[in-house]
Structure formats: structure tokens, C-alpha cells
């Protein structure tokens, strides 16, 4: 399954909820990159610059991260969050899956108004090492500024500021239509102003499409 949508549309939240309910795995491309930043690798340093500028990394760089993950999970059910982000990446994913004789059988597109997303982003905090994400309004940490599990400090993502975010949203709107067109009739659209509003619709569609999907 792939989950598409603007930055801040709640792809990570919906993926987390699916992960809690069903026996599936997630591949979170942004988190793979943030792991590299935490480790301080060359790729991490490069990724941090691109993220701060609100720019996407080149397709081949991202593919190099996604490919081993898809191969590792080849006998499992998985959700890919954050890839593809544009039509050229969708072509690469098709090729990757055809090599492995895998198939994509669910394409979800989350639709949340821009003004809702902008507010959400300003209130988003993350525990960088784990990727656990909090929102000050609807999912605050138990202790302000601290991760619930490790008690370590939370931070804002380098790319969650108003200037960078405007660039990310602009690039999303430019890339999204051709990306959706790539998947044509296969895209299921889920609309709402909050993740809680979208969740039951997504859950219902998943239940209908995969009645035998194992629950946790
Ligand atoms: P995310 O956590 O999914 O919002 O991703 C954070 C940042 O990582 C993006 O703003 C990009 O700079 C980079 N990134 C994530 N996924 C991709 C992708 N598929 N292609 C290029 N860059 C990406």
C-alpha cells in the first residue's frame, strides 16, 4: 500500500494507526532520512540541507533507501509512507515491484485543506531518534517538551517552519496531480479536516479491500 498526501496531511498518523491494528510494516522515507541525520552520515548532512530548504532529494538517492526496505519486507504486507512523491518516483516504484514480482494493491490519497495543515505543522513536535510525533493541540506529550517513552527532549523538524513549509506545500501541489494521474483509477481519496475524521473512512476501505488482513 502507498499513502499519498501533502506534508502534514497525516500520512504518518494514519500509518501508525494501521500499524497498531493490523499485522503490517511501514516504510517511512522521511524517518529513514532523519535517521541518517541523527547518525551524522554524509547522506544525513545532505538530506538536512535539502529538508531545511523544503526541497525533495533526487529520485535515485531516495530509491536507494527504499529499495532495501521493500526487499527486506518482500513476504510481508507493508505501507510505504513518503514515496513516491512524484510521477517519476512512481515509475521507479513500479519497476522495483515488478523486479520482485510484488504488486501494489492499495493507493490512498489523503486530502486535507492547506489552512488546516499549516496550523498543524506549527504545533508538530518530534522525538527525532524514534520518529514519534506529537501535536500540541490533539496529541500532546504527557510532559511538555519530553518524549513519552524515553523522556528525551522533543524538537521541531528542521523543515517544519513557515518559510520552508510554504516551499514544501508548493512543490507538493506541483507534483501531486501527475502523481495521481500515474495511478489513474486506482487512487482512493480520503478527505477530512482531522486525522480522526479520515481514519474511519480509511479503516472501512482497508477492511473491504483486505477482509483477511491479520489483526494484531
Ligand atoms: P516527510 O517526513 O515525509 O515529510 O519527509 C521529509 C523530507 O524528506 C522532505 O521534505 C524531503 O526533503 C525528503 N523526502 C522525503 N521523502 C522524499 C521523496 N520521496 N523524495 C524526495 N525527498 C523526500
Tab-separated table of C-alpha atoms and ligand atoms in Angstrom:
chain	number	residue	atom	x	y	z
A	1	UNK	CA	0.000	0.000	0.000
A	2	UNK	CA	1.118	3.546	-0.608
A	3	UNK	CA	-0.194	6.559	1.217
A	4	UNK	CA	-0.077	9.897	-0.594
A	5	UNK	CA	-0.882	13.405	0.574
A	6	UNK	CA	0.565	16.790	1.408
A	7	UNK	CA	3.244	17.115	4.066
A	8	UNK	CA	1.323	17.314	7.335
A	9	UNK	CA	-1.804	15.660	5.899
A	10	UNK	CA	-1.467	12.869	8.456
A	11	UNK	CA	0.191	10.085	6.447
A	12	UNK	CA	2.323	9.159	9.446
A	13	UNK	CA	-0.655	9.204	11.819
A	14	UNK	CA	-2.828	7.001	9.610
A	15	UNK	CA	0.117	4.632	9.029
A	16	UNK	CA	0.707	4.410	12.794
A	17	UNK	CA	-2.935	3.595	13.456
A	18	UNK	CA	-2.939	0.933	10.742
A	19	UNK	CA	0.248	-0.464	12.218
A	20	UNK	CA	-1.320	-0.677	15.674
A	21	UNK	CA	-4.357	-2.502	14.356
A	22	UNK	CA	-3.013	-4.785	11.651
A	23	UNK	CA	-0.052	-7.066	11.269
A	24	UNK	CA	1.753	-4.903	8.735
A	25	UNK	CA	5.018	-2.989	8.474
A	26	UNK	CA	5.717	0.588	7.492
A	27	UNK	CA	8.499	2.116	5.471
A	28	UNK	CA	8.698	5.798	6.371
A	29	UNK	CA	11.027	7.516	3.965
A	30	UNK	CA	11.281	10.811	5.886
A	31	UNK	CA	12.229	8.853	9.010
A	32	UNK	CA	14.895	6.863	7.120
A	33	UNK	CA	16.386	10.225	6.157
A	34	UNK	CA	16.076	11.645	9.661
A	35	UNK	CA	17.876	8.521	10.950
A	36	UNK	CA	20.774	9.447	8.677
A	37	UNK	CA	20.738	12.991	10.114
A	38	UNK	CA	20.851	11.644	13.678
A	39	UNK	CA	23.738	9.320	12.721
A	40	UNK	CA	25.536	12.276	11.124
A	41	UNK	CA	26.295	10.453	7.871
A	42	UNK	CA	27.175	12.250	4.649
A	43	UNK	CA	23.725	11.456	3.319
A	44	UNK	CA	22.251	12.821	6.554
A	45	UNK	CA	24.129	16.102	6.218
A	46	UNK	CA	22.979	16.447	2.625
A	47	UNK	CA	19.398	15.490	3.497
A	48	UNK	CA	19.273	18.025	6.311
A	49	UNK	CA	20.211	20.834	3.919
A	50	UNK	CA	17.558	19.780	1.436
A	51	UNK	CA	14.941	19.395	4.144
A	52	UNK	CA	15.686	22.811	5.599
A	53	UNK	CA	15.233	24.296	2.139
A	54	UNK	CA	11.924	22.433	1.745
A	55	UNK	CA	13.295	20.606	-1.285
A	56	UNK	CA	12.990	16.996	-2.354
A	57	UNK	CA	16.049	14.786	-2.696
A	58	UNK	CA	16.913	13.284	-6.058
A	59	UNK	CA	14.906	10.213	-7.022
A	60	UNK	CA	17.899	7.848	-7.120
A	61	UNK	CA	19.016	8.806	-3.604
A	62	UNK	CA	15.590	8.077	-2.173
A	63	UNK	CA	15.230	4.905	-4.198
A	64	UNK	CA	18.498	3.639	-2.696
A	65	UNK	CA	16.895	3.936	0.738
A	66	UNK	CA	13.529	2.460	-0.211
A	67	UNK	CA	14.788	-0.486	-2.254
A	68	UNK	CA	16.463	-2.488	0.539
A	69	UNK	CA	13.411	-1.921	2.751
A	70	UNK	CA	10.995	-3.223	0.122
A	71	UNK	CA	13.291	-6.209	-0.424
A	72	UNK	CA	13.537	-6.853	3.315
A	73	UNK	CA	9.746	-6.880	3.630
A	74	UNK	CA	9.080	-8.811	0.486
A	75	UNK	CA	6.984	-11.513	2.168
A	76	UNK	CA	5.099	-9.076	4.389
A	77	UNK	CA	2.320	-6.555	3.962
A	78	UNK	CA	3.673	-3.025	4.041
A	79	UNK	CA	2.742	0.623	3.796
A	80	UNK	CA	5.108	2.977	2.066
A	81	UNK	CA	4.821	6.499	3.520
A	82	UNK	CA	6.594	9.322	1.679
A	83	UNK	CA	7.419	7.535	-1.576
A	84	UNK	CA	6.513	8.075	-4.344
A	85	UNK	CA	6.164	11.836	-4.121
A	86	UNK	CA	6.139	12.472	-7.838
A	87	UNK	CA	5.332	10.653	-11.050
A	88	UNK	CA	8.988	9.844	-11.853
A	89	UNK	CA	9.257	8.063	-8.467
A	90	UNK	CA	6.056	6.137	-9.182
A	91	UNK	CA	7.710	4.810	-12.355
A	92	UNK	CA	10.740	3.717	-10.276
A	93	UNK	CA	8.486	2.011	-7.744
A	94	UNK	CA	6.610	0.143	-10.498
A	95	UNK	CA	9.944	-1.104	-11.780
A	96	UNK	CA	11.158	-2.108	-8.337
A	97	UNK	CA	7.992	-4.048	-7.598
A	98	UNK	CA	7.928	-5.789	-10.954
A	99	UNK	CA	11.517	-6.982	-10.310
A	100	UNK	CA	10.378	-8.582	-7.079
A	101	UNK	CA	7.098	-9.842	-8.540
A	102	UNK	CA	5.343	-7.791	-5.902
A	103	UNK	CA	2.260	-5.739	-6.510
A	104	UNK	CA	0.784	-2.577	-5.178
A	105	UNK	CA	-2.805	-3.119	-4.187
A	106	UNK	CA	-3.927	-0.040	-2.346
A	107	UNK	CA	-3.263	3.595	-3.213
A	108	UNK	CA	-4.619	6.035	-0.620
A	109	UNK	CA	-4.614	9.781	-1.117
A	110	UNK	CA	-5.258	11.921	1.971
A	111	UNK	CA	-6.912	15.288	1.310
A	112	UNK	CA	-6.756	17.930	3.987
A	113	UNK	CA	-7.229	21.687	3.360
A	114	UNK	CA	-3.972	23.681	3.288
A	115	UNK	CA	-5.025	26.027	6.096
A	116	UNK	CA	-5.590	23.074	8.435
A	117	UNK	CA	-2.195	21.639	7.553
A	118	UNK	CA	-0.385	24.925	8.166
A	119	UNK	CA	-1.715	25.178	11.698
A	120	UNK	CA	-0.882	21.532	12.362
A	121	UNK	CA	2.721	21.937	11.258
A	122	UNK	CA	3.407	24.797	13.659
A	123	UNK	CA	2.278	22.572	16.524
A	124	UNK	CA	4.115	19.414	15.454
A	125	UNK	CA	6.967	18.187	17.639
A	126	UNK	CA	9.053	15.071	17.090
A	127	UNK	CA	11.315	12.751	19.027
A	128	UNK	CA	13.969	12.632	16.345
A	129	UNK	CA	15.599	9.236	17.129
A	130	UNK	CA	12.300	7.286	17.078
A	131	UNK	CA	10.146	9.428	14.813
A	132	UNK	CA	7.382	9.596	17.447
A	133	UNK	CA	5.357	12.648	16.606
A	134	UNK	CA	3.208	14.837	18.845
A	135	UNK	CA	0.814	17.691	18.261
A	136	UNK	CA	0.353	20.322	20.944
A	137	UNK	CA	-3.427	20.532	20.334
A	138	UNK	CA	-4.621	16.993	19.778
A	139	UNK	CA	-1.797	14.644	20.751
A	140	UNK	CA	0.384	16.461	23.312
A	141	UNK	CA	3.224	14.712	25.154
A	142	UNK	CA	2.466	13.731	28.771
A	143	UNK	CA	5.231	16.074	29.970
A	144	UNK	CA	5.674	19.262	27.938
A	145	UNK	CA	8.694	19.061	25.662
A	146	UNK	CA	9.541	15.418	26.562
A	147	UNK	CA	9.073	12.145	24.687
A	148	UNK	CA	6.527	9.869	26.456
A	149	UNK	CA	8.672	6.741	26.136
A	150	UNK	CA	12.253	7.893	26.685
A	151	UNK	CA	11.750	11.232	28.457
A	152	UNK	CA	14.238	12.706	25.992
A	153	UNK	CA	13.683	16.229	24.625
A	154	UNK	CA	11.382	16.829	21.679
A	155	UNK	CA	12.275	19.144	18.852
A	156	UNK	CA	10.666	20.665	15.807
A	157	UNK	CA	11.579	19.127	12.491
A	158	UNK	CA	14.145	21.207	10.589
A	159	UNK	CA	11.579	21.573	7.801
A	160	UNK	CA	8.541	22.463	9.941
A	161	UNK	CA	8.779	26.235	9.837
A	162	UNK	CA	6.545	28.642	7.950
A	163	UNK	CA	9.042	29.526	5.185
A	164	UNK	CA	10.192	26.004	4.455
A	165	UNK	CA	6.707	24.692	4.731
A	166	UNK	CA	5.383	27.072	2.084
A	167	UNK	CA	8.018	25.670	-0.317
A	168	UNK	CA	7.106	22.078	0.565
A	169	UNK	CA	3.417	22.706	0.028
A	170	UNK	CA	4.047	24.438	-3.297
A	171	UNK	CA	6.158	21.553	-4.532
A	172	UNK	CA	3.518	19.089	-3.312
A	173	UNK	CA	0.802	20.812	-5.362
A	174	UNK	CA	3.016	20.814	-8.463
A	175	UNK	CA	3.909	17.141	-8.196
A	176	UNK	CA	0.667	15.689	-6.891
A	177	UNK	CA	-1.601	15.842	-9.942
A	178	UNK	CA	0.822	13.999	-12.265
A	179	UNK	CA	1.434	11.503	-9.452
A	180	UNK	CA	-2.280	10.803	-9.024
A	181	UNK	CA	-2.633	10.596	-12.797
A	182	UNK	CA	0.025	7.857	-12.812
A	183	UNK	CA	-2.223	5.669	-10.672
A	184	UNK	CA	-5.392	6.724	-12.523
A	185	UNK	CA	-8.460	4.804	-11.348
A	186	UNK	CA	-6.560	3.021	-8.561
A	187	UNK	CA	-6.489	6.013	-6.192
A	188	UNK	CA	-8.868	6.038	-3.232
A	189	UNK	CA	-9.337	9.537	-1.820
A	190	UNK	CA	-9.927	10.179	1.865
A	191	UNK	CA	-10.979	13.684	2.847
A	192	UNK	CA	-11.261	15.385	6.189
A	193	UNK	CA	-10.084	18.218	8.410
A	194	UNK	CA	-8.597	15.915	11.033
A	195	UNK	CA	-6.948	12.504	11.180
A	196	UNK	CA	-9.814	11.274	13.346
A	197	UNK	CA	-12.279	12.226	10.632
A	198	UNK	CA	-10.272	10.426	7.948
A	199	UNK	CA	-9.462	7.275	9.955
A	200	UNK	CA	-12.898	5.521	9.886
A	201	UNK	CA	-13.115	6.020	6.117
A	202	UNK	CA	-9.662	4.567	5.563
A	203	UNK	CA	-10.278	1.732	8.001
A	204	UNK	CA	-13.529	0.787	6.237
A	205	UNK	CA	-11.831	0.783	2.826
A	206	UNK	CA	-8.997	-1.398	4.147
A	207	UNK	CA	-11.455	-3.853	5.716
A	208	UNK	CA	-13.359	-4.110	2.435
A	209	UNK	CA	-10.261	-4.490	0.313
A	210	UNK	CA	-8.401	-6.919	2.614
A	211	UNK	CA	-11.017	-8.847	4.636
A	212	UNK	CA	-8.389	-11.393	5.671
A	213	UNK	CA	-5.714	-8.949	6.774
A	214	UNK	CA	-4.333	-10.219	10.067
A	215	UNK	CA	-5.009	-8.078	13.129
A	216	UNK	CA	-2.520	-7.664	15.908
B	1	LIG	P1	8.487	13.681	5.283
B	1	LIG	O1	8.854	13.293	6.662
B	1	LIG	O2	7.837	12.563	4.521
B	1	LIG	O3	7.680	14.947	5.231
B	1	LIG	O4	9.871	13.993	4.511
B	1	LIG	C1	10.749	14.972	4.980
B	1	LIG	C2	11.680	15.452	3.874
B	1	LIG	O5	12.480	14.351	3.402
B	1	LIG	C3	11.017	16.006	2.628
B	1	LIG	O6	10.629	17.343	2.769
B	1	LIG	C4	12.132	15.822	1.607
B	1	LIG	O7	13.157	16.794	1.758
B	1	LIG	C5	12.703	14.463	2.000
B	1	LIG	N1	11.952	13.380	1.321
B	1	LIG	C6	11.084	12.503	1.917
B	1	LIG	N2	10.552	11.658	1.015
B	1	LIG	C7	11.094	12.018	-0.178
B	1	LIG	C8	10.941	11.548	-1.518
B	1	LIG	N3	10.111	10.527	-1.822
B	1	LIG	N4	11.655	12.148	-2.488
B	1	LIG	C9	12.491	13.148	-2.219
B	1	LIG	N5	12.674	13.656	-0.997
B	1	LIG	C10	11.983	13.106	0.025
